mmCIF file of C-alpha atoms in Angstrom:
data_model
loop_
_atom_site.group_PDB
_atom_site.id
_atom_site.type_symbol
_atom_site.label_atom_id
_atom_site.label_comp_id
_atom_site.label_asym_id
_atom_site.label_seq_id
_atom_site.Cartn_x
_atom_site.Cartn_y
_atom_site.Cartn_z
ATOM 1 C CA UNK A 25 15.867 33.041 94.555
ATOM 2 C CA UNK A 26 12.893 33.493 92.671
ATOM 3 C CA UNK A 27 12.541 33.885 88.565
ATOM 4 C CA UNK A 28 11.749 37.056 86.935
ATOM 5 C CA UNK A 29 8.451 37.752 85.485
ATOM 6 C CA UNK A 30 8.086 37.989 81.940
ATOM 7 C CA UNK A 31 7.987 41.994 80.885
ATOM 8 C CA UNK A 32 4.842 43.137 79.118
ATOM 9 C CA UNK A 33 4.416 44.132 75.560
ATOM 10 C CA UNK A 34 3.951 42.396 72.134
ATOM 11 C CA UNK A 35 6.087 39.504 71.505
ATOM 12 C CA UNK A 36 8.750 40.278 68.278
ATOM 13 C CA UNK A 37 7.484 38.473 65.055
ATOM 14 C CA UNK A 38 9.644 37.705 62.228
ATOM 15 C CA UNK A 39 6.680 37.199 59.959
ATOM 16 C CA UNK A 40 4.579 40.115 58.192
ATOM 17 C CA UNK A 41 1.811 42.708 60.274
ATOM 18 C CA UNK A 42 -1.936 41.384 60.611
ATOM 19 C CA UNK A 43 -3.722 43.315 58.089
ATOM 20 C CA UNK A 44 -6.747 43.527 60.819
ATOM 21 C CA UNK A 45 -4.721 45.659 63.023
ATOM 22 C CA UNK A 46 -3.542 48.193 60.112
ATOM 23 C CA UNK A 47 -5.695 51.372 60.702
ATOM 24 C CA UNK A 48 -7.690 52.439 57.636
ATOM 25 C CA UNK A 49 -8.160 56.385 56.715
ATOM 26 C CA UNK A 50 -11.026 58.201 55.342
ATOM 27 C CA UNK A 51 -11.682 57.681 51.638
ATOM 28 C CA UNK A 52 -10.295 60.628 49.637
ATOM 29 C CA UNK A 53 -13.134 63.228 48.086
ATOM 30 C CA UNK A 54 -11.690 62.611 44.110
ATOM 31 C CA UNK A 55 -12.581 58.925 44.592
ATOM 32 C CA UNK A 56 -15.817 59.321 45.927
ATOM 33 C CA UNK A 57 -16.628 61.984 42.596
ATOM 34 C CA UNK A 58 -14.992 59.493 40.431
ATOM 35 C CA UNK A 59 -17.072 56.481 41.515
ATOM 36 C CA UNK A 60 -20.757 58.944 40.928
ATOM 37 C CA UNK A 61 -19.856 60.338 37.992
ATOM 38 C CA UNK A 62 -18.936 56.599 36.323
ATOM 39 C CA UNK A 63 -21.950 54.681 38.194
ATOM 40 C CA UNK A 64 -23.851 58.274 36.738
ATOM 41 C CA UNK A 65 -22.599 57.711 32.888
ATOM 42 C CA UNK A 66 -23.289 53.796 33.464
ATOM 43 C CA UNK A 67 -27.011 54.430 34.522
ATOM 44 C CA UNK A 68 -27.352 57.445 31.686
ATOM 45 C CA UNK A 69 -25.921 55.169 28.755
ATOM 46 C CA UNK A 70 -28.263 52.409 29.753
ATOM 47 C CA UNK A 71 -31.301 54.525 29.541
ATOM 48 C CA UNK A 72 -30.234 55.836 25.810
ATOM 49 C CA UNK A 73 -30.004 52.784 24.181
ATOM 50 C CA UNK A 74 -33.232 51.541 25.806
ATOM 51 C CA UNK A 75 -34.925 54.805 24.523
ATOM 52 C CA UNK A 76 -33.353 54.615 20.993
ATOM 53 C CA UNK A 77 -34.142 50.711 20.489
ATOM 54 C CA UNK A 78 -37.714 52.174 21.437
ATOM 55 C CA UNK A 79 -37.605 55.003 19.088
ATOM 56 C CA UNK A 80 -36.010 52.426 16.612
ATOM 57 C CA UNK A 81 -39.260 50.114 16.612
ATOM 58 C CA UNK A 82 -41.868 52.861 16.530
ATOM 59 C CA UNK A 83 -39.960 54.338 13.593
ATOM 60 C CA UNK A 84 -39.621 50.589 11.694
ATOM 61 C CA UNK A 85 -43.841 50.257 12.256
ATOM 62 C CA UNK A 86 -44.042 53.734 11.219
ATOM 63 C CA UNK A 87 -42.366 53.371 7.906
ATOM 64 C CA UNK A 88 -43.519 49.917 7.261
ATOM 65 C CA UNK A 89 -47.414 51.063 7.825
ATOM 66 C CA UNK A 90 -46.291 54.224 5.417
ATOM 67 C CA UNK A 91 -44.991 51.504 2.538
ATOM 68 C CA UNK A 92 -47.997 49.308 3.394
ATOM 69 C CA UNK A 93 -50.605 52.527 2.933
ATOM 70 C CA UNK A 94 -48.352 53.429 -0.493
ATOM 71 C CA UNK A 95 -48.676 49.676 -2.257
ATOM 72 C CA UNK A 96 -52.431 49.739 -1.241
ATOM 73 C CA UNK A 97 -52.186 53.267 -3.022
ATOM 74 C CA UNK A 98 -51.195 52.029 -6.016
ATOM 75 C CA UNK A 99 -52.647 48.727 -6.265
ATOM 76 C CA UNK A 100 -56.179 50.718 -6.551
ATOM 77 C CA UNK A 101 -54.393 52.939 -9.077
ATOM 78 C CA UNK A 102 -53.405 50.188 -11.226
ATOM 79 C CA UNK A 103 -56.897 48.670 -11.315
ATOM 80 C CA UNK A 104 -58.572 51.872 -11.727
ATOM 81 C CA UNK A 105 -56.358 51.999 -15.012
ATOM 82 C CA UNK A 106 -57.649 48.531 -15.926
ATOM 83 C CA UNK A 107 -61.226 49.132 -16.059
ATOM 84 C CA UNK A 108 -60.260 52.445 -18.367
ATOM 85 C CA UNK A 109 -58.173 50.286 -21.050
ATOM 86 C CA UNK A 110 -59.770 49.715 -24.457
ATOM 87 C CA UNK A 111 -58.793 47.179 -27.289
ATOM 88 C CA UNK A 112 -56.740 47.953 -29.964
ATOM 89 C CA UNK A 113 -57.864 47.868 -33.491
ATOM 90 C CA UNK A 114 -55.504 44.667 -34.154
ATOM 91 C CA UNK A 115 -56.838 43.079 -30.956
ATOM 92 C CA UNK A 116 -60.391 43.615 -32.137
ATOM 93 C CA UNK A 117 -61.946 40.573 -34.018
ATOM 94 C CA UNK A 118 -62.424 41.220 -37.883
ATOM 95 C CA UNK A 119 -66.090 41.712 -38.155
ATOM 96 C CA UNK A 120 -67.899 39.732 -40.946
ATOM 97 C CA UNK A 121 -69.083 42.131 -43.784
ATOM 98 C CA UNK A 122 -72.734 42.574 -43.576
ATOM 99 C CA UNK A 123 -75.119 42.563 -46.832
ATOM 100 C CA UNK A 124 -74.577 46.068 -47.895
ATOM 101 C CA UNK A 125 -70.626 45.191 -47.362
ATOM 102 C CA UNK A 126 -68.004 43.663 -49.547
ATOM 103 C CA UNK A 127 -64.909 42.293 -48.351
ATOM 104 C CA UNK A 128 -61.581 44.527 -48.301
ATOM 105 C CA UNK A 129 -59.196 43.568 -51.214
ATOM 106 C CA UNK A 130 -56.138 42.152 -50.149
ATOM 107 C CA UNK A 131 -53.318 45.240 -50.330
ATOM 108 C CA UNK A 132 -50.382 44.347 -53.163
ATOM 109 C CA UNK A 133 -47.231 45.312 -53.612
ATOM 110 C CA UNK A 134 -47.721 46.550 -57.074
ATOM 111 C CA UNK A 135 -46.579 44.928 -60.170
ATOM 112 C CA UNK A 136 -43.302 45.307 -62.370
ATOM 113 C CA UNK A 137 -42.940 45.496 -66.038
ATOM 114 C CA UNK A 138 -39.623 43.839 -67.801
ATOM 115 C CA UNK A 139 -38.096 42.680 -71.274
ATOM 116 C CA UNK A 140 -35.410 40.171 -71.394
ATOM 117 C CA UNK A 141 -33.154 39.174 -74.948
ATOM 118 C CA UNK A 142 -30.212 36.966 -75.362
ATOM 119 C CA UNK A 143 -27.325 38.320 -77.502
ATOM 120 C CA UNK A 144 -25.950 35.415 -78.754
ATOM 121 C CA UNK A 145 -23.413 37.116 -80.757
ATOM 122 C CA UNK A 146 -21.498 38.674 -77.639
ATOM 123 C CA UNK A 147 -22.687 36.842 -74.916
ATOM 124 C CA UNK A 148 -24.816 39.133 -72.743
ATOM 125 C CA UNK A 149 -28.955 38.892 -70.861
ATOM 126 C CA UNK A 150 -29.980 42.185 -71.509
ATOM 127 C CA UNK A 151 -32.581 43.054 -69.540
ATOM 128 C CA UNK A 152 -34.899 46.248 -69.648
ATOM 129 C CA UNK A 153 -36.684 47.591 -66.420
ATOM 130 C CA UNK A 154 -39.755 49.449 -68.234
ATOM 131 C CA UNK A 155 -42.226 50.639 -65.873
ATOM 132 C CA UNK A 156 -44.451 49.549 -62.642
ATOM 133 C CA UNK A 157 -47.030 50.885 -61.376
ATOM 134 C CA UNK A 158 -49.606 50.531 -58.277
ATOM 135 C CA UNK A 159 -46.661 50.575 -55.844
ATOM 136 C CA UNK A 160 -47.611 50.445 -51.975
ATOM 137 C CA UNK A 161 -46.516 53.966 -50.291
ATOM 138 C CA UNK A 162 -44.155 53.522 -48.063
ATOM 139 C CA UNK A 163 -43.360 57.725 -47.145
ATOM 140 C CA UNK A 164 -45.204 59.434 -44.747
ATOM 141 C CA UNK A 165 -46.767 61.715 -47.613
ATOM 142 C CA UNK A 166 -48.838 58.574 -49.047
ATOM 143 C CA UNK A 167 -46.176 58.267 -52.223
ATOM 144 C CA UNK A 168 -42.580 56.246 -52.620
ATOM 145 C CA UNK A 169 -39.410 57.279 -54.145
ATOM 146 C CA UNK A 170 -38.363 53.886 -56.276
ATOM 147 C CA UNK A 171 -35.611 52.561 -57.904
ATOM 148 C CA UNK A 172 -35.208 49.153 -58.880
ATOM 149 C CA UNK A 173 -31.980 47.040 -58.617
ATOM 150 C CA UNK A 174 -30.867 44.000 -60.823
ATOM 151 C CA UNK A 175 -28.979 41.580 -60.419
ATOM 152 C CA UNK A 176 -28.169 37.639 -61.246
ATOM 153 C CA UNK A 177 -28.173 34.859 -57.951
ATOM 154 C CA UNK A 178 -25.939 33.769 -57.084
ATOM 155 C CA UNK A 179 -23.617 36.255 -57.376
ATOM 156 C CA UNK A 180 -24.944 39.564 -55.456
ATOM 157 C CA UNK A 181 -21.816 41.711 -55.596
ATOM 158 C CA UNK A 182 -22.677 43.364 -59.142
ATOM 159 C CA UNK A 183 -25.592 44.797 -59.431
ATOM 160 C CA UNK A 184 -27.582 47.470 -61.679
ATOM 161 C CA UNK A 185 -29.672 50.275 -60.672
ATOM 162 C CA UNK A 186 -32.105 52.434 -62.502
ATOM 163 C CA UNK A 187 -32.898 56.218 -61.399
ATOM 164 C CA UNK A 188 -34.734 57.268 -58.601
ATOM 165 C CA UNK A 189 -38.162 58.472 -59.727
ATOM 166 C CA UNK A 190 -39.253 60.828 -56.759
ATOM 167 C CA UNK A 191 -43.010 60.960 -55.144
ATOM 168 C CA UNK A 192 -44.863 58.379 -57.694
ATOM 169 C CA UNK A 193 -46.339 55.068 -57.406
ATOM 170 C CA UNK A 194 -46.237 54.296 -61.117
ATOM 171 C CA UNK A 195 -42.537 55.433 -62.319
ATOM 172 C CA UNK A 196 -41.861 54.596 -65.590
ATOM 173 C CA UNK A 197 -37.912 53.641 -65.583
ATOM 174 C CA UNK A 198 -37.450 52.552 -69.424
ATOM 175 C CA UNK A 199 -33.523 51.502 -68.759
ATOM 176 C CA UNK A 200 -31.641 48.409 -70.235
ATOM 177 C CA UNK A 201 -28.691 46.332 -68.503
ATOM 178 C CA UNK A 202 -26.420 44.162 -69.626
ATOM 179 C CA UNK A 203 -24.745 40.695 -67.941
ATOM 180 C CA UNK A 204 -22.058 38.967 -69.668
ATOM 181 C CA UNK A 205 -23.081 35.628 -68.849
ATOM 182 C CA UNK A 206 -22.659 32.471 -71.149
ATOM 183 C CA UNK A 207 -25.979 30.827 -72.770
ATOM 184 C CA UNK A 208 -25.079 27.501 -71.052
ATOM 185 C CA UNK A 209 -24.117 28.768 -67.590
ATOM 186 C CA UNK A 210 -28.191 31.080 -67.159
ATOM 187 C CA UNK A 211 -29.779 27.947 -66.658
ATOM 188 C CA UNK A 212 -28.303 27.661 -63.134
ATOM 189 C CA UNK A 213 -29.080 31.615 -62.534
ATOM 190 C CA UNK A 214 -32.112 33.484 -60.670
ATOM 191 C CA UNK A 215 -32.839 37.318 -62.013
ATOM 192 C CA UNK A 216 -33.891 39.426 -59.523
ATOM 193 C CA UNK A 217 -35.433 42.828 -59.944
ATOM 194 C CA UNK A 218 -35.895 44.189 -56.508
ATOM 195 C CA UNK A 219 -37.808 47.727 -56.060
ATOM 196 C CA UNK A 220 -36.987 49.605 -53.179
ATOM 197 C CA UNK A 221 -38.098 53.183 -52.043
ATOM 198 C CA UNK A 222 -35.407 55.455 -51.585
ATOM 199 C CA UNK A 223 -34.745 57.321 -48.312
ATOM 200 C CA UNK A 224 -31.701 59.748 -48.222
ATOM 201 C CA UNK A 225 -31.203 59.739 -44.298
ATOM 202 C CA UNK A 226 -31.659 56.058 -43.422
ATOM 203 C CA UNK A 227 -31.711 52.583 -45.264
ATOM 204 C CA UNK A 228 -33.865 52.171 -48.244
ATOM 205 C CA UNK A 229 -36.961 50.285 -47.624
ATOM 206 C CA UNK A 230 -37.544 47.442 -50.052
ATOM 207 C CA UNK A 231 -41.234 48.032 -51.619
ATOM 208 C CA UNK A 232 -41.152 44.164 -52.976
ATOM 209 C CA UNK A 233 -39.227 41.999 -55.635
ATOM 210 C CA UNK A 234 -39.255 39.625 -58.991
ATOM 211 C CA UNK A 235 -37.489 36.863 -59.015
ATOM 212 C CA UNK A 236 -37.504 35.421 -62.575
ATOM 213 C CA UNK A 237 -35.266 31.487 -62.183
ATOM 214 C CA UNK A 238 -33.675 31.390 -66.507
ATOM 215 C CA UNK A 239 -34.060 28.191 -66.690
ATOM 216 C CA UNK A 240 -37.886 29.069 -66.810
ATOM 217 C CA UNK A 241 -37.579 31.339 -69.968
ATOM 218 C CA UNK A 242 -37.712 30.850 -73.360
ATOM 219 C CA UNK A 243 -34.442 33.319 -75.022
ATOM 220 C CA UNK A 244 -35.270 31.766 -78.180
ATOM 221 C CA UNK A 245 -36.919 35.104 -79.017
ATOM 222 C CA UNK A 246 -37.202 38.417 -76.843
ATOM 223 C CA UNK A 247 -39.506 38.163 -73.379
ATOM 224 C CA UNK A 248 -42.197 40.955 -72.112
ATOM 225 C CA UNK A 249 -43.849 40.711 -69.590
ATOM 226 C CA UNK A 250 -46.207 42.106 -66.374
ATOM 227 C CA UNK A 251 -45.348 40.168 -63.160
ATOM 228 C CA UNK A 252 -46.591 41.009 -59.487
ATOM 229 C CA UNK A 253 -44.160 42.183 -56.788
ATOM 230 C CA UNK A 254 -43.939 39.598 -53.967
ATOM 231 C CA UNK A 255 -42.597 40.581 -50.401
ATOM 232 C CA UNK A 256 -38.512 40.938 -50.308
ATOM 233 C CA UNK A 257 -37.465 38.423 -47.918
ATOM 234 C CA UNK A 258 -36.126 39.992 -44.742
ATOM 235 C CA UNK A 259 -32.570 40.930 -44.330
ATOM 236 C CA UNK A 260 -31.004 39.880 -40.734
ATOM 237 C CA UNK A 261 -30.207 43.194 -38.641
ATOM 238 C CA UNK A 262 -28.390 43.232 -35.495
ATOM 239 C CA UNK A 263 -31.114 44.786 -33.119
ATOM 240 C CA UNK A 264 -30.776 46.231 -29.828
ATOM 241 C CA UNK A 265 -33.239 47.977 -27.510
ATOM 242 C CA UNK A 266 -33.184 52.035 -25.809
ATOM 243 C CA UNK A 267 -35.336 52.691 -23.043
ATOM 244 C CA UNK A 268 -36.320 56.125 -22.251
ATOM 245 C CA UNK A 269 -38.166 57.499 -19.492
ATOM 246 C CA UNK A 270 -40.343 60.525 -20.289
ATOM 247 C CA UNK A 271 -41.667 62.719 -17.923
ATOM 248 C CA UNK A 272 -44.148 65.405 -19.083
ATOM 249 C CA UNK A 273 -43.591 64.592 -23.102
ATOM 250 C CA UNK A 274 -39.606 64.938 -22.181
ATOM 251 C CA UNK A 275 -36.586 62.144 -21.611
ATOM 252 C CA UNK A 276 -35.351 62.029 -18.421
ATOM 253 C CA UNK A 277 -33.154 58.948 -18.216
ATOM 254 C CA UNK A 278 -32.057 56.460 -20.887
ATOM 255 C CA UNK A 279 -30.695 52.967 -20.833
ATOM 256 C CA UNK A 280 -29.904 50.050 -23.451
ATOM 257 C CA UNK A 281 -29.480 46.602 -24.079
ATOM 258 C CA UNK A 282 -26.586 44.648 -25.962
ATOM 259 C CA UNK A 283 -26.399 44.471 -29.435
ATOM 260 C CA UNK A 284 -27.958 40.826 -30.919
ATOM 261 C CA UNK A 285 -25.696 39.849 -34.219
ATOM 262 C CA UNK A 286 -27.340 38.866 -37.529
ATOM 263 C CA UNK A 287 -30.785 37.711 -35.953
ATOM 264 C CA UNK A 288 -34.593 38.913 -36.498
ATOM 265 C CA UNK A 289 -35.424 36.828 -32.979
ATOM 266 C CA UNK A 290 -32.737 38.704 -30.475
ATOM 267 C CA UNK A 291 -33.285 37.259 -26.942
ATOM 268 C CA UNK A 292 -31.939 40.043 -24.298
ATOM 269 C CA UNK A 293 -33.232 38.742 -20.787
ATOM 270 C CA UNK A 294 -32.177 42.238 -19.405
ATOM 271 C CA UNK A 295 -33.739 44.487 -17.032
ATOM 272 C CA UNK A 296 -33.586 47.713 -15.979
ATOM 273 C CA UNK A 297 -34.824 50.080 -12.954
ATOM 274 C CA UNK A 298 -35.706 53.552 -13.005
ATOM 275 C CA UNK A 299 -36.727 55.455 -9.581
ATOM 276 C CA UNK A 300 -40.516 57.074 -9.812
ATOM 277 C CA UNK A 301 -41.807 58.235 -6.766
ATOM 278 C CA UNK A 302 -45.734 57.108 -6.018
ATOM 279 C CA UNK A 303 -47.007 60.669 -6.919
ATOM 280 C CA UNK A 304 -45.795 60.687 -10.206
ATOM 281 C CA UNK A 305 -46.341 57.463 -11.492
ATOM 282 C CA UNK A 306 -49.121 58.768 -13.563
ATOM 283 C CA UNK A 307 -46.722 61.536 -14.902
ATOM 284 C CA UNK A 308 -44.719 59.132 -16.726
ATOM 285 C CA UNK A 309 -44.003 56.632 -19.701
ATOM 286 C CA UNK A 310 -41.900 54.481 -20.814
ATOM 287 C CA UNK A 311 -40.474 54.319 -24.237
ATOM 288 C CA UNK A 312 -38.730 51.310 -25.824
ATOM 289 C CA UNK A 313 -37.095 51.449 -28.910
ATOM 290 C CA UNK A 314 -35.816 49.018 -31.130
ATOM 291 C CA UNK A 315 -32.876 49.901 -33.549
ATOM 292 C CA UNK A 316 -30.612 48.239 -35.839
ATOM 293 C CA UNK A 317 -26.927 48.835 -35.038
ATOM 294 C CA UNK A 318 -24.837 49.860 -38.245
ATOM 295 C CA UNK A 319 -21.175 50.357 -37.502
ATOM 296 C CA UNK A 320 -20.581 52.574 -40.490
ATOM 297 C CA UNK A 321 -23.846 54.624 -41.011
ATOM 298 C CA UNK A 322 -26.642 56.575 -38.720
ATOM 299 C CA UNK A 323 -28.281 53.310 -36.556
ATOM 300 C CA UNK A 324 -32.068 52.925 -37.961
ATOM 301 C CA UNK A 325 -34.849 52.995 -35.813
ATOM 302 C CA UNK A 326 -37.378 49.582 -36.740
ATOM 303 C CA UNK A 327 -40.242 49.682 -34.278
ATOM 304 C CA UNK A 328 -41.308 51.983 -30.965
ATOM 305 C CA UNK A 329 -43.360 50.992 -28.455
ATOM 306 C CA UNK A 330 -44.732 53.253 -25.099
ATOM 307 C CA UNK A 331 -46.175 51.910 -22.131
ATOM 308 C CA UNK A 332 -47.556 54.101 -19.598
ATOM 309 C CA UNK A 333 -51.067 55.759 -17.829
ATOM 310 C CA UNK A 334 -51.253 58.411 -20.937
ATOM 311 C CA UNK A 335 -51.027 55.633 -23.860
ATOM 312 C CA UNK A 336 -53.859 53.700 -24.109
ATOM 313 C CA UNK A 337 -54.593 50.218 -25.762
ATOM 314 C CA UNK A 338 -51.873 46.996 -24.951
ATOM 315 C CA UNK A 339 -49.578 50.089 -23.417
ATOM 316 C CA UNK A 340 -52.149 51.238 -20.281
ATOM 317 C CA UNK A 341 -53.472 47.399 -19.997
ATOM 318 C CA UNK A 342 -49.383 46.887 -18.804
ATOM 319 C CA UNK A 343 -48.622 49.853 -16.771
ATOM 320 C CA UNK A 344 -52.352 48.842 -15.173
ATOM 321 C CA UNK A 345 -51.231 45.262 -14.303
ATOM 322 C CA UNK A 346 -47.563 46.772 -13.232
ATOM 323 C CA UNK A 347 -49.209 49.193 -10.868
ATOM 324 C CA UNK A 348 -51.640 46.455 -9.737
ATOM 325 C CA UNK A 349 -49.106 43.932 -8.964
ATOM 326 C CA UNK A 350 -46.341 45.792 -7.060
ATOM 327 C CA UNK A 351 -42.907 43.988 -6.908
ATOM 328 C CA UNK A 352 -43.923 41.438 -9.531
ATOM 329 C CA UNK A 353 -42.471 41.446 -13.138
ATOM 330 C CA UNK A 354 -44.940 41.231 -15.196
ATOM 331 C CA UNK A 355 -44.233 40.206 -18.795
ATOM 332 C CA UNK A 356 -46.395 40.789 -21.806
ATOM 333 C CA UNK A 357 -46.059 40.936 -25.675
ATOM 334 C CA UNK A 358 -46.535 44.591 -27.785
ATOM 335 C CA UNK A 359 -46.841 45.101 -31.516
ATOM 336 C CA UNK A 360 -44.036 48.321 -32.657
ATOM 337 C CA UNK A 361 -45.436 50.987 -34.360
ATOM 338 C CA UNK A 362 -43.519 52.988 -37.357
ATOM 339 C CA UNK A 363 -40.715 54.944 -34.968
ATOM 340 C CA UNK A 364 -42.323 58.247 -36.448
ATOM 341 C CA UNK A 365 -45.955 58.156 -34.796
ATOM 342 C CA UNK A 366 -46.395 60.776 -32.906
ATOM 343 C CA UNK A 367 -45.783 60.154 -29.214
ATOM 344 C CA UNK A 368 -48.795 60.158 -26.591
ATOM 345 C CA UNK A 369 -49.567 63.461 -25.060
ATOM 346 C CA UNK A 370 -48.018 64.004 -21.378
ATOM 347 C CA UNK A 371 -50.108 62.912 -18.525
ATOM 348 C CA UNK A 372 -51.556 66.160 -16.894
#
C-alpha cells in the first residue's frame, strides 16, 4: 500500500495575509482633485509672497530715495535762507561817533522830588511826594500813567499811594503821608518811594525807585530834596513758555511748558513737535511766548519771540540752520521783544 499524495492548494496560516498579495483598486477621482488643487494653492501661495517681498523692496528704495530727494530739498532751502539773513540792530557793533557826532546820552529814569519832617510831638515821618518829572515812557503812546508808592523796609505790608496822574511824564503829586514810627527805632529803617506806571488790564510796570536809608538824614529840621530814580530791582515771577504755530498770520496748534516757581532763570529742558509738511515749511512760524503765571489775576505776557522764513534777523538765521540741518536740534539764544510788536507778515 502506497501513501497518498498531498492535495493541492495553499497551506492554512494562522498568522495575518501578505500585504503583497492584497489587490489594490484604482485611486478614487475626489482624491486625485484634492491632491491638484492643494499642490495648486501650495505653488500659488509661494509665488505671492515672493512677488510681495519684491514689491516690498522696490517700494522701501522708492520711499527712501523720495525722503532722501526731500532732506536734499530742504537742506538747499535752509541755506538759501542763510545767505538772505541780516543782523539785528543789537547784534550790530556800536559805531564810534564821527567828528560831526556826539555821543548818545545815557537814557534815565527821571528824577523824584520829596520833603521829609519828624513830628516829635506825636511820633510820626511825614513824608510829602511833590512832583517828578522826565519820567521814561513806558505806554505805547510815548507817555506813562504814574503813581508813586511809599513805604518803610522792612516792613512792606503798609504802604501809601498817591493818585494816578494819567498820560504825563512830569506829574506833579503834592500829597503828604504819615508813619507812626518812634525817633529811635528810623535809624534801622529804609524809605522807599517807588514810581510805577499804571496799567488797568495787567500788572503795573515799575518806572524806577528812591530808596532814602534814615539813618542818613538829618530830622533835626525839615528835608527837600531832588533825587534820581534808579532801576526797581526785579520781582521773581513764575514764568512759563506757549508755543504757537502760525500758518498764514493765524494759530494753528498750541503747546506749553510747566510753570517755573519764584525764579527769573526757569530751566524747562522740554520739547515739542509739530507736523509741517516740506511744501509749507516756508508758510509757517513759530511763536514762543513767555508769561508769568498769576493764580488770581489775567497771566501777563513778559517777552515774545518768532522764528520762522518770514521774520528776519536772529529768527530766519534759526529756522535757516533748522532747515539746513535736518534731524538735528539746534539750539540758539533770542532777545524777547515787548509781547505787543506787531507780528511778521505771513509768508506768501
Amino acid at each position: 500500500m502506497f501513501p497518498e499524495p498531498p492535495t493541492s492548494g495553499p497551506p492554512p496560516t494562522d498568522g495575518p495575509p501578505d500585504s503583497s498579495r492584497i489587490s489594490q483598486g484604482p485611486v478614487p477621482p475626489w482624491a486625485l482633485a484634492t491632491i491638484v488643487l492643494v499642490s495648486g494653492l501650495f505653488a500659488f501661495s509661494c509665488c505671492f509672497c515672493l512677488y510681495r517681498r519684491r514689491c516690498r523692496r522696490r517700494s522701501g528704495k522708492k520711499i527712501q530715495a523720495q525722503a532722501q530727494l526731500h532732506l536734499q530739498e530742504v537742506k538747499e532751502l535752509g541755506r538759501s535762507y542763510i545767505d538772505k539773513v541780516q543782523p539785528e540792530v543789537e547784534e550790530l557793533d556800536p559805531a564810534l561817533p564821527g567828528p560831526g557826532q556826539q555821543v548818545a546820552e545815557k537814557h534815565d529814569l527821571g528824577r523824584l522830588q520829596y520833603s521829609l519832617d519828624y513830628d516829635f510831638q506825636s511820633g510820626q515821618l511825614l513824608v510829602g511826594i511833590l512832583q517828578a518829572e522826565g519820567l521814561a515812557a513806558l505806554d505805547l503812546g510815548g507817555s506813562s500813567d504814574p503813581y508813586v508808592s511809599v513805604y518803610l523796609l522792612p516792613d512792606k505790608r503798609r504802604r501809601y499811594e498817591t493818585k494816578v496822574h494819567r498820560q504825563t511824564l512830569n506829574p506833579h503829586f503834592g500829597e503828604n503821608f504819615a508813619f507812626k514810627v518812634p525817633y529811635v527805632e528810623l535809624g534801622g529803617r529804609v524809605l522807599v518811594m517807588a514810581v510805577y506806571d499804571f496799567d488797568r488790564f495787567s500788572r503795573n510796570d515799575a518806572i524806577g525807585e528812591v530808596r532814602v536809608p534814615m539813618s542818613s538824614v538829618d530830622l533835626g529840621r525839615p528835608v527837600l530834596a531832588w533825587r534820581e530814580l534808579q532801576a526797581a530791582p526785579r520781582e521773581e515771577v513764575n514764568p512759563y513758555v506757549k508755543v504757537h504755530l502760525l500758518q498764514g498770520g493765524k494759530k494753528v496748534r498750541k503747546k506749553k511748558t510747566t510753570i517755573k516757581k519764584n525764579t527769573l532763570n526757569p530751566y524747562y529742558n522740554e520739547a515739542f513737535s509739530f507736523e509741517v509738511p516740506c511744501d509749507q515749511v516756508q508758510k509757517v512760524q513759530v511763536e514762543l511766548t513767555v508769561l508769568d503765571y498769576d493764580k488770581l489775576g489775567k497771566n501777563e505776557a513778559i517777552g515774545r519771540v518768532a522764528v520762522g522764513a518770514a521774520v528776519g534777523g536772529a529768527g530766519l538765521r534759526h529756522w535757516a540752520d533748522m532747515l539746513a540741518n535736518p534731524r538735528r536740534p539746534i539750539a540758539q539764544w533770542h532777545s524777547l521783544r515787548s509781547p505787543d510788536r506787531v507780528r511778521p507778515p505771513p509768508a506768501p
